């Protein structure tokens, strides 16, 4: 037997001092953790260079030769150790900036070494700082491996002589002892189906790959496994939630829904809207709790789906709430909904930070006695004072502004949690949706209402500004309205406001009264003033709206057909996409002009090119994920996708899909992993379950 939980302290080649370093630097306590401490890269040690072959551009090389001299050189701070290393073709300098006793005593003069490291070239002379040294005699005795694993290392480790070689040796010893006892974690069926290495082999070859092919197979196996068990967890969570968390049953589709559908809808729903509505209806009628994410690009028509969902709740005698991230947006929803339901005798109220106390009292009262049916508002709805009689459904718009904590706050308002419908216009790449939101249900409106014209997007440098002004004038002459948006990034707030003011003034000069009227909206204005200016633009009293990104989310002005984004290189992709979505809402051809300086980083270039090339939100989201990594995208923090040890959400999407499908398949057939063929997976599952608290509600 081998005890995988044994402290690394007891492993050959580690000992107490190194064990403490492993704990402190990497949180590695046990043999098992060390086995799963994966290399950060591999270097090809099949080639040994000669010194004459060295090029200034060489990064890491392996050389064979002898150290002929070693001397300590005093410096201002501390001492440096310098060695002369020779082969038949020349010599280079070896340099150690940190001299330890261990180091000095271990180096042997005039014995053949294989050395490895990065070379520097200064005035034609090569040197190698902190080389890895290995006596040639020992070199051949080690596991022969074309590819040498390189492990993460820190200064504290080097200071203790705990270099890559020592690490590699310790893992080699560990593998020798533990190998026969490493347990399989996947079923034979799965390994055969995907032609995966066994767990044992995978661990051996991830540390000591014979060649590139073995390495790839080891990686494939371990990545699959990593994704697979995350997916098992997410999917089981979902099943458990559906099973355990009861929700209100919305049995009927009644008067409100039907009469609105017949006479309130001014257009036919798109097929995508119909499909999504079916999914929602099915969800809410089961007795399980709905927790559904509704994705749809800007303009896809999420609001109407939300409203129809609300009407189903009303038909079943429940109250509903709709949350928006900003006051402007809440107000807009309120106006739209009020207008739509006006003929149907439904009560709707708006609650935001600026709602007057008197009005608040009326709202609180009507919520508590159940007479208020739809409450629309901002975060203000989440305050403790706001109590519903029977809240059955909460719709949350643009959820990236609301955290999970706030979502769960809605739950506290009831005995049973209301059904939750989260709407987001920021498309989430499928890979991320699968992992970050694997335990939510997702509906996608992947079709725009008919008759929308594609928005024409161009990128212009600041030097073309006059031509852009001319274009604006032409569009305004046609009766269109124009947005001009400035970035507002917090660290440089003062400067950003100056940019905004300068821009506003130059636009005022270009577009003088009385012919032109201009609105300005930014975050430093009082909500009432913002609202006033927005309304002027919405009503068409002003033709140009100069703004910061406060208009980013949701504002609907169908007559606005030009979006000019200043310093577009400073915006993120999803923000650019959101902003562009403000136009193209009416029947006219719309335009988006991305203004930038000429100096652009590669990432900025990619962002701008992507915007010009496509308006497909999902494609844009994929590029965004590639550029920024999952860490910066919403929802990832809670999901564990950031703690992936070996797999990569972007690069390994194939493995993710495989693992996801397989996990669904396995759990559908055998939800409790009770079948004997699944025993290995059950064991692993329970181990992980013990280790992590997020597995807490799994039986
Ligand atoms: P978003 O998904 O961005 O919230 P909205 O719900 O604001 O989109 O809808 C955008 C516009 O499209 C609105 O003016 C809405 O009335 C209109 N709309 C929604 N669905 C349809 C449809 N099926 N046919 C035509 N117009 C629609
Ligand atoms: Mg919307």
XYZ file of N, CA and C in Angstrom, residues 42-274:
699
model
N 7.994 22.412 -20.602
C 8.946 21.335 -20.846
C 10.044 21.873 -21.738
N 11.265 21.440 -21.467
C 12.322 21.878 -22.369
C 12.910 20.660 -23.039
N 13.253 20.877 -24.265
C 13.773 19.781 -25.050
C 15.246 19.613 -24.713
N 15.586 18.531 -24.045
C 16.982 18.318 -23.692
C 17.598 17.239 -24.566
N 16.983 17.013 -25.705
C 17.588 16.007 -26.563
C 18.811 16.593 -27.261
N 18.892 17.915 -27.349
C 20.026 18.511 -28.052
C 21.017 19.130 -27.079
N 22.287 18.838 -27.326
C 23.349 19.508 -26.572
C 24.101 20.429 -27.528
N 24.124 21.705 -27.185
C 24.789 22.691 -28.037
C 26.288 22.721 -27.766
N 27.045 23.220 -28.727
C 28.436 23.575 -28.430
C 28.472 25.080 -28.233
N 29.503 25.548 -27.522
C 29.567 26.981 -27.232
C 29.690 27.799 -28.513
N 30.362 27.249 -29.493
C 30.509 28.000 -30.748
C 29.151 28.213 -31.436
N 28.246 27.284 -31.206
C 26.925 27.390 -31.863
C 26.019 28.447 -31.240
N 26.383 28.969 -30.072
C 25.472 29.880 -29.368
C 25.182 31.132 -30.180
N 23.942 31.540 -30.154
C 23.507 32.754 -30.839
C 22.988 33.722 -29.782
N 23.131 35.007 -30.038
C 22.585 35.967 -29.063
C 21.101 35.724 -28.782
N 20.399 35.162 -29.768
C 18.959 35.002 -29.584
C 18.580 33.695 -28.896
N 19.553 32.829 -28.650
C 19.214 31.579 -27.959
C 18.532 31.889 -26.644
N 17.509 31.177 -26.343
C 16.920 31.415 -25.036
C 17.477 30.437 -24.008
N 17.105 29.182 -24.122
C 17.608 28.223 -23.150
C 18.351 27.116 -23.877
N 19.545 26.819 -23.396
C 20.339 25.796 -24.079
C 20.963 24.846 -23.071
N 21.366 23.702 -23.617
C 22.064 22.706 -22.828
C 23.479 22.581 -23.378
N 24.474 22.593 -22.496
C 25.879 22.508 -22.924
C 26.579 21.402 -22.150
N 27.656 20.867 -22.755
C 28.449 19.849 -22.058
C 29.880 20.355 -21.971
N 30.485 20.306 -20.755
C 31.847 20.792 -20.620
C 32.299 20.721 -19.176
N 33.359 21.462 -18.864
C 33.871 21.441 -17.490
C 33.978 22.856 -16.943
N 33.885 22.946 -15.636
C 34.108 24.240 -14.980
C 35.580 24.273 -14.597
N 36.306 25.232 -15.159
C 37.760 25.232 -14.943
C 38.181 26.153 -13.803
N 37.365 27.127 -13.494
C 37.735 28.083 -12.447
C 36.476 28.504 -11.729
N 36.619 28.909 -10.489
C 35.481 29.410 -9.733
C 36.006 30.478 -8.809
N 35.453 31.689 -8.865
C 35.940 32.689 -7.915
C 34.789 33.563 -7.405
N 35.001 34.061 -6.204
C 33.998 34.950 -5.636
C 34.377 36.389 -5.945
N 33.427 37.160 -6.397
C 33.701 38.553 -6.722
C 32.894 39.426 -5.777
N 33.618 40.278 -5.029
C 32.915 41.151 -4.079
C 32.205 42.272 -4.833
N 31.002 42.559 -4.397
C 30.267 43.682 -4.996
C 29.821 44.600 -3.877
N 29.178 45.696 -4.287
C 28.671 46.618 -3.273
C 27.809 45.884 -2.257
N 26.862 45.116 -2.810
C 26.018 44.370 -1.894
C 26.262 42.892 -2.104
N 26.846 42.243 -1.163
C 27.032 40.801 -1.230
C 28.135 40.376 -2.172
N 28.122 39.096 -2.468
C 29.190 38.514 -3.267
C 28.566 37.770 -4.418
N 29.334 37.704 -5.496
C 28.833 37.003 -6.662
C 29.807 35.872 -6.937
N 29.305 34.769 -7.395
C 30.168 33.638 -7.719
C 30.246 33.527 -9.233
N 31.512 33.490 -9.756
C 31.680 33.433 -11.204
C 32.515 32.212 -11.572
N 32.046 31.451 -12.529
C 32.790 30.285 -12.971
C 33.107 30.375 -14.454
N 34.194 29.712 -14.864
C 34.496 29.634 -16.297
C 34.139 28.233 -16.761
N 33.319 28.182 -17.798
C 32.841 26.895 -18.299
C 33.360 26.718 -19.720
N 34.003 25.566 -19.973
C 34.620 25.364 -21.293
C 34.164 24.068 -21.936
N 34.015 24.120 -23.261
C 33.972 22.859 -24.015
C 35.047 22.949 -25.096
N 35.025 22.045 -26.067
C 36.093 22.049 -27.071
C 36.058 23.264 -27.985
N 34.957 23.979 -27.954
C 34.809 25.041 -28.955
C 34.907 26.445 -28.364
N 34.931 26.583 -27.044
C 35.007 27.928 -26.483
C 34.690 27.932 -25.002
N 34.481 29.142 -24.462
C 34.154 29.205 -23.040
C 33.110 30.289 -22.769
N 32.365 30.084 -21.711
C 31.408 31.107 -21.283
C 31.537 31.284 -19.770
N 30.852 32.315 -19.272
C 30.888 32.569 -17.841
C 29.608 32.053 -17.192
N 29.770 31.419 -16.055
C 28.587 31.064 -15.268
C 28.533 32.033 -14.092
N 27.344 32.525 -13.780
C 27.242 33.533 -12.726
C 26.150 33.175 -11.727
N 26.518 33.289 -10.447
C 25.498 33.144 -9.401
C 25.477 34.431 -8.584
N 24.358 35.038 -8.478
C 24.284 36.305 -7.738
C 24.057 36.056 -6.261
N 23.540 34.889 -5.975
C 23.351 34.520 -4.570
C 24.273 33.354 -4.293
N 25.222 33.561 -3.410
C 26.178 32.503 -3.140
C 25.802 31.822 -1.830
N 25.593 30.521 -1.895
C 25.299 29.809 -0.648
C 26.399 28.779 -0.414
N 26.531 28.387 0.824
C 27.537 27.370 1.174
C 27.295 26.113 0.361
N 26.006 25.785 0.318
C 25.621 24.570 -0.387
C 26.140 24.605 -1.831
N 25.999 25.761 -2.426
C 26.400 25.910 -3.814
C 27.912 25.721 -3.965
N 28.659 26.456 -3.146
C 30.129 26.410 -3.284
C 30.666 25.007 -3.067
N 30.087 24.326 -2.099
C 30.643 23.011 -1.780
C 30.225 21.955 -2.793
N 29.171 22.247 -3.548
C 28.696 21.179 -4.426
C 29.324 21.226 -5.831
N 29.919 22.344 -6.176
C 30.462 22.441 -7.537
C 31.843 21.775 -7.629
N 32.002 20.921 -8.614
C 33.281 20.203 -8.774
C 34.041 20.754 -9.977
N 35.317 21.093 -9.717
C 36.147 21.660 -10.781
C 36.675 20.539 -11.693
N 36.651 20.866 -12.984
C 37.211 19.961 -13.993
C 36.546 18.595 -14.095
N 35.314 18.518 -13.688
C 34.568 17.281 -13.969
C 33.478 17.589 -14.997
N 33.218 16.656 -15.877
C 32.250 16.936 -16.947
C 30.828 17.161 -16.405
N 30.278 18.267 -16.820
C 28.923 18.647 -16.430
C 28.037 18.783 -17.665
N 26.767 18.532 -17.443
C 25.768 18.987 -18.412
C 25.101 20.187 -17.739
N 25.147 21.334 -18.385
C 24.521 22.499 -17.772
C 23.373 22.974 -18.642
N 22.458 23.663 -18.002
C 21.275 24.090 -18.719
C 20.827 25.452 -18.204
N 20.504 26.339 -19.094
C 19.989 27.625 -18.638
C 19.845 28.617 -19.785
N 19.460 29.808 -19.415
C 19.305 30.908 -20.366
C 20.668 31.544 -20.578
N 21.015 31.893 -21.797
C 22.280 32.600 -22.004
C 22.014 34.081 -22.231
N 22.942 34.882 -21.729
C 22.936 36.308 -22.053
C 24.155 36.579 -22.913
N 24.043 37.557 -23.777
C 25.202 37.898 -24.594
C 25.513 39.369 -24.393
N 26.725 39.649 -23.955
C 27.118 41.043 -23.763
C 28.447 41.265 -24.453
N 28.508 42.183 -25.400
C 29.728 42.430 -26.178
C 30.341 41.153 -26.747
N 29.527 40.281 -27.239
C 30.052 39.068 -27.860
C 30.453 37.981 -26.883
N 30.363 38.248 -25.595
C 30.697 37.211 -24.610
C 29.405 36.657 -24.017
N 29.364 35.344 -23.929
C 28.147 34.725 -23.397
C 28.289 34.427 -21.910
N 27.201 34.552 -21.221
C 27.191 34.120 -19.826
C 25.871 33.434 -19.542
N 25.882 32.635 -18.479
C 24.644 31.939 -18.114
C 24.432 32.118 -16.615
N 23.432 32.917 -16.235
C 23.181 33.098 -14.809
C 22.417 31.901 -14.225
N 22.770 31.539 -13.038
C 22.111 30.449 -12.305
C 21.788 29.229 -13.158
N 22.822 28.606 -13.732
C 22.541 27.428 -14.568
C 22.110 26.236 -13.716
N 21.367 25.338 -14.335
C 21.136 24.026 -13.717
C 22.371 23.183 -13.991
N 22.931 22.605 -12.955
C 24.141 21.805 -13.140
C 23.830 20.345 -12.865
N 24.418 19.499 -13.666
C 24.256 18.072 -13.390
C 25.536 17.398 -13.862
N 26.177 16.651 -12.973
C 27.369 15.913 -13.405
C 26.973 14.961 -14.524
N 27.812 14.874 -15.518
C 27.455 14.041 -16.658
C 27.192 12.606 -16.206
N 27.967 12.150 -15.229
C 27.812 10.784 -14.733
C 26.397 10.546 -14.205
N 25.837 11.517 -13.483
C 24.480 11.357 -12.948
C 23.429 11.523 -14.025
N 23.735 12.395 -14.941
C 22.781 12.764 -15.980
C 22.225 11.527 -16.672
N 23.124 10.621 -17.030
C 22.663 9.450 -17.770
C 21.919 8.466 -16.888
N 22.092 8.600 -15.559
C 21.431 7.645 -14.680
C 19.942 7.971 -14.462
N 19.592 9.229 -14.687
C 18.204 9.616 -14.469
C 17.280 9.017 -15.513
N 15.980 9.099 -15.208
C 15.018 8.651 -16.217
C 15.358 9.367 -17.513
N 15.516 8.600 -18.551
C 15.850 9.246 -19.805
C 14.573 9.816 -20.388
N 14.583 11.069 -20.628
C 13.392 11.728 -21.105
C 13.816 12.803 -22.076
N 13.260 12.746 -23.246
C 13.608 13.757 -24.237
C 13.165 15.130 -23.760
N 12.029 15.152 -23.062
C 11.495 16.424 -22.603
C 11.669 16.516 -21.099
N 12.215 17.589 -20.665
C 12.447 17.770 -19.241
C 11.380 18.702 -18.677
N 10.716 18.229 -17.634
C 9.678 19.051 -17.018
C 10.311 20.207 -16.251
N 9.693 21.376 -16.349
C 10.137 22.517 -15.551
C 9.000 22.886 -14.603
N 9.307 22.910 -13.315
C 8.279 23.178 -12.315
C 8.315 24.637 -11.895
N 7.207 25.130 -11.401
C 7.218 26.492 -10.879
C 8.272 26.570 -9.781
N 8.954 27.694 -9.689
C 9.930 27.796 -8.608
C 9.938 29.220 -8.070
N 10.409 29.373 -6.869
C 10.425 30.696 -6.267
C 11.817 30.949 -5.699
N 12.061 32.182 -5.316
C 13.370 32.541 -4.775
C 13.698 31.759 -3.515
N 12.675 31.593 -2.673
C 12.904 30.860 -1.427
C 13.364 29.444 -1.704
N 12.840 28.895 -2.799
C 13.246 27.536 -3.148
C 14.696 27.507 -3.584
N 15.072 28.418 -4.477
C 16.463 28.428 -4.951
C 17.410 28.639 -3.780
N 17.009 29.492 -2.849
C 17.872 29.784 -1.707
C 18.174 28.517 -0.903
N 17.234 27.568 -0.927
C 17.446 26.322 -0.178
C 18.016 25.221 -1.063
N 18.452 25.599 -2.270
C 18.978 24.587 -3.180
C 17.892 23.662 -3.711
N 16.642 24.107 -3.567
C 15.506 23.301 -4.011
C 15.231 23.669 -5.469
N 16.101 23.200 -6.331
C 15.961 23.590 -7.734
C 15.127 22.565 -8.505
N 15.034 22.782 -9.786
C 14.186 21.943 -10.617
C 14.626 20.474 -10.585
N 15.940 20.330 -10.539
C 16.479 18.980 -10.547
C 16.046 18.219 -9.288
N 16.128 18.907 -8.159
C 15.746 18.286 -6.886
C 14.267 17.920 -6.908
N 13.472 18.858 -7.412
C 12.032 18.636 -7.506
C 11.744 17.414 -8.371
N 12.381 17.398 -9.523
C 12.148 16.348 -10.482
C 12.538 14.988 -9.884
N 13.654 14.998 -9.184
C 14.158 13.780 -8.549
C 13.164 13.288 -7.476
N 12.651 14.231 -6.692
C 11.716 13.855 -5.627
C 10.447 13.248 -6.224
N 9.983 13.832 -7.298
C 8.761 13.307 -7.927
C 9.038 11.943 -8.554
N 10.243 11.814 -9.084
C 10.624 10.524 -9.648
C 10.601 9.433 -8.571
N 11.181 9.733 -7.434
C 11.168 8.777 -6.322
C 9.747 8.447 -5.893
N 8.950 9.489 -5.773
C 7.568 9.308 -5.360
C 6.828 8.393 -6.330
N 7.031 8.659 -7.612
C 6.347 7.848 -8.621
C 6.775 6.388 -8.537
N 8.075 6.174 -8.305
C 8.575 4.801 -8.211
C 7.829 4.036 -7.127
N 7.621 4.698 -6.003
C 6.978 4.021 -4.892
C 5.470 3.903 -5.073
N 4.871 4.979 -5.541
C 3.410 5.062 -5.520
C 2.754 4.475 -6.762
N 3.514 4.390 -7.829
C 2.931 4.060 -9.140
C 1.900 2.928 -9.115
N 2.260 1.758 -8.547
C 1.295 0.655 -8.624
C 0.003 0.926 -7.855
N 0.042 1.908 -6.965
C -1.126 2.149 -6.108
C -1.986 3.322 -6.577
N -1.568 3.975 -7.627
C -2.374 5.095 -8.118
C -3.690 4.549 -8.657
N -4.788 5.053 -8.112
C -6.084 4.503 -8.479
C -6.645 5.174 -9.716
N -7.336 4.374 -10.477
C -8.019 4.902 -11.644
C -9.207 5.752 -11.175
N -9.511 6.818 -11.927
C -10.641 7.664 -11.533
C -11.740 7.693 -12.599
N -11.468 7.126 -13.749
C -12.493 7.101 -14.796
C -12.858 5.647 -15.097
N -14.015 5.470 -15.687
C -14.418 4.103 -16.029
C -13.678 3.631 -17.281
N -13.538 2.311 -17.401
C -12.898 1.759 -18.603
C -13.614 2.202 -19.859
N -14.925 2.243 -19.722
C -15.744 2.633 -20.858
C -15.310 3.983 -21.411
N -15.159 4.951 -20.507
C -14.788 6.292 -20.954
C -13.370 6.309 -21.506
N -12.476 5.631 -20.839
C -11.091 5.636 -21.324
C -10.977 5.032 -22.711
N -11.762 3.962 -22.921
C -11.737 3.350 -24.245
C -12.362 4.268 -25.284
N -13.491 4.821 -24.918
C -14.197 5.665 -25.879
C -13.324 6.809 -26.380
N -12.603 7.430 -25.472
C -11.806 8.592 -25.883
C -10.326 8.270 -26.036
N -10.002 6.983 -25.941
C -8.619 6.576 -26.082
C -7.711 7.344 -25.111
N -8.064 7.269 -23.841
C -7.314 8.004 -22.820
C -6.307 7.097 -22.128
N -5.186 7.683 -21.735
C -4.230 6.958 -20.906
C -4.869 6.671 -19.550
N -4.345 5.663 -18.852
C -4.790 5.440 -17.478
C -4.294 6.597 -16.622
N -4.877 6.730 -15.440
C -4.468 7.806 -14.542
C -2.973 7.684 -14.208
N -2.566 6.467 -13.947
C -1.180 6.184 -13.617
C -0.220 6.655 -14.698
N -0.511 6.184 -15.906
C 0.361 6.554 -17.025
C 0.363 8.063 -17.226
N -0.819 8.640 -17.087
C -0.913 10.084 -17.313
C -0.024 10.831 -16.323
N -0.044 10.409 -15.073
C 0.797 11.091 -14.081
C 2.283 10.844 -14.366
N 2.606 9.630 -14.756
C 4.011 9.362 -15.086
C 4.478 10.253 -16.231
N 3.673 10.298 -17.287
C 4.144 11.006 -18.478
C 3.972 12.522 -18.407
N 3.157 12.976 -17.482
C 3.083 14.435 -17.356
C 4.379 14.934 -16.708
N 4.958 14.082 -15.845
C 6.210 14.472 -15.197
C 7.434 14.050 -16.019
N 7.331 12.897 -16.664
C 8.475 12.391 -17.424
C 8.042 11.919 -18.801
N 7.708 12.856 -19.671
C 7.249 12.439 -20.999
C 8.403 11.862 -21.820
N 8.166 10.701 -22.424
C 9.199 10.128 -23.287
C 9.408 11.004 -24.504
N 8.313 11.538 -24.986
C 8.391 12.422 -26.147
C 7.109 13.243 -26.216
N 7.024 14.049 -27.251
C 5.898 14.964 -27.374
C 4.561 14.227 -27.396
N 4.554 13.077 -28.035
C 3.293 12.367 -28.162
C 2.776 11.893 -26.801
N 3.676 11.348 -26.006
C 3.262 10.915 -24.671
C 2.783 12.099 -23.831
N 3.490 13.203 -23.991
C 3.092 14.396 -23.244
C 1.669 14.816 -23.619
N 1.411 14.852 -24.917
C 0.076 15.274 -25.358
C -0.999 14.348 -24.818
N -0.701 13.054 -24.830
C -1.722 12.126 -24.350
C -1.942 12.264 -22.847
N -0.859 12.498 -22.126
C -0.993 12.697 -20.681
C -1.818 13.947 -20.405
N -1.538 14.996 -21.159
C -2.283 16.244 -20.955
C -3.753 16.061 -21.283
N -4.013 15.372 -22.381
C -5.399 15.180 -22.793
C -6.184 14.461 -21.692
N -5.583 13.407 -21.172
C -6.253 12.631 -20.129
C -6.533 13.503 -18.888
N -5.527 14.250 -18.456
C -5.688 15.006 -17.216
C -6.638 16.190 -17.393
N -6.615 16.797 -18.568
C -7.549 17.893 -18.841
C -8.978 17.380 -18.875
N -9.149 16.275 -19.568
C -10.485 15.692 -19.621
C -10.987 15.425 -18.209
N -10.148 14.802 -17.420
C -10.551 14.453 -16.060
C -10.914 15.696 -15.248
N -10.097 16.721 -15.401
C -10.349 17.931 -14.621
C -11.718 18.533 -14.985
N -11.961 18.689 -16.274
C -13.253 19.220 -16.718
C -14.394 18.293 -16.300
N -14.143 16.992 -16.460
C -15.195 16.016 -16.213
C -15.738 16.120 -14.793
N -14.853 16.216 -13.824
C -15.351 16.238 -12.449
C -15.963 17.590 -12.069
N -15.515 18.653 -12.684
C -16.203 19.936 -12.467
C -17.620 19.853 -13.037
N -17.722 19.280 -14.222
C -19.031 19.157 -14.851
C -19.953 18.241 -14.051
N -19.403 17.152 -13.559
C -20.203 16.243 -12.728
C -20.794 17.017 -11.557
N -19.965 17.859 -10.984
C -20.393 18.632 -9.824
C -21.498 19.621 -10.207
N -21.260 20.367 -11.281
C -22.238 21.372 -11.693
C -23.564 20.725 -12.075
N -23.477 19.652 -12.817
C -24.698 19.024 -13.303
C -25.463 18.382 -12.139
N -24.712 17.786 -11.227
C -25.405 17.222 -10.058
C -26.040 18.320 -9.204
N -25.321 19.426 -9.045
C -25.900 20.552 -8.313
C -27.237 20.944 -8.910
N -27.248 20.993 -10.229
C -28.474 21.396 -10.900
C -29.575 20.381 -10.634
N -29.229 19.110 -10.757
C -30.236 18.079 -10.516
C -30.759 18.157 -9.095
N -29.823 18.359 -8.165
C -30.218 18.426 -6.757
C -31.116 19.632 -6.520
N -30.740 20.748 -7.148
C -31.545 21.956 -6.972
C -32.956 21.723 -7.483
N -33.044 21.111 -8.656
C -34.360 20.866 -9.242
C -35.171 19.949 -8.362
N -34.462 19.064 -7.689
C -35.113 18.059 -6.898
C -35.516 18.615 -5.537
N -34.622 19.401 -4.955
C -34.787 19.782 -3.553
C -35.414 21.148 -3.367
N -35.040 22.099 -4.209
C -35.554 23.445 -3.981
C -36.901 23.572 -4.658
N -37.900 23.673 -3.853
C -39.240 23.764 -4.417
C -39.504 25.181 -4.899
N -40.282 25.261 -5.934
C -40.664 26.572 -6.432
C -42.170 26.625 -6.571
N -42.677 27.818 -6.766
C -44.113 27.939 -6.986
C -44.494 27.257 -8.287
N -45.677 26.690 -8.287
C -46.156 26.081 -9.527
C -47.047 27.080 -10.247
N -46.645 27.491 -11.422
C -47.485 28.362 -12.242
C -48.233 27.472 -13.223
N -49.418 27.041 -12.807
C -50.136 26.047 -13.606
C -50.770 26.641 -14.846
N -51.459 27.739 -14.653
C -52.254 28.220 -15.794
C -51.536 29.320 -16.561
N -51.933 29.321 -17.817
C -51.667 30.499 -18.612
C -53.060 31.065 -18.805
N -53.299 32.258 -18.288
C -54.689 32.706 -18.214
C -54.983 33.994 -18.945
N -55.904 34.715 -18.342
C -56.484 35.900 -18.939
C -55.435 36.952 -19.344
N -54.585 37.306 -18.374
C -53.598 38.368 -18.663
C -52.726 38.006 -19.862
N -52.150 36.807 -19.775
C -51.242 36.380 -20.834
C -51.969 36.328 -22.172
N -53.112 35.630 -22.164
C -53.800 35.408 -23.438
C -54.314 36.688 -24.079
N -54.917 37.556 -23.261
C -55.462 38.755 -23.905
C -54.325 39.677 -24.366
N -53.210 39.700 -23.606
C -52.088 40.512 -24.075
C -51.528 39.930 -25.364
N -51.405 38.615 -25.377
C -50.845 37.965 -26.564
C -51.690 38.272 -27.789
N -53.000 38.308 -27.591
C -53.905 38.557 -28.711
C -53.893 40.017 -29.150
N -54.009 40.912 -28.175
C -54.224 42.299 -28.609
C -53.111 43.271 -28.166
N -52.221 42.854 -27.275
C -51.194 43.784 -26.800
C -49.911 43.748 -27.606
N -49.634 42.610 -28.213
C -48.397 42.463 -28.989
C -48.526 43.161 -30.332
N -47.558 43.993 -30.640
C -47.670 44.725 -31.902
C -46.942 44.012 -33.030
N -46.342 42.888 -32.709
C -45.595 42.162 -33.746
C -45.658 40.678 -33.435
N -45.285 39.883 -34.415
C -45.183 38.444 -34.146
C -43.876 38.172 -33.425
N -43.922 37.280 -32.474
C -42.673 36.893 -31.828
C -41.788 36.158 -32.827
N -40.505 36.323 -32.671
C -39.601 35.522 -33.500
C -39.647 34.087 -32.986
N -39.176 33.174 -33.835
C -39.174 31.772 -33.405
C -38.332 31.590 -32.150
N -37.247 32.330 -32.095
C -36.374 32.205 -30.919
C -37.112 32.667 -29.662
N -37.842 33.755 -29.774
C -38.606 34.241 -28.615
C -39.644 33.212 -28.178
N -40.297 32.595 -29.163
C -41.311 31.587 -28.836
C -40.684 30.394 -28.131
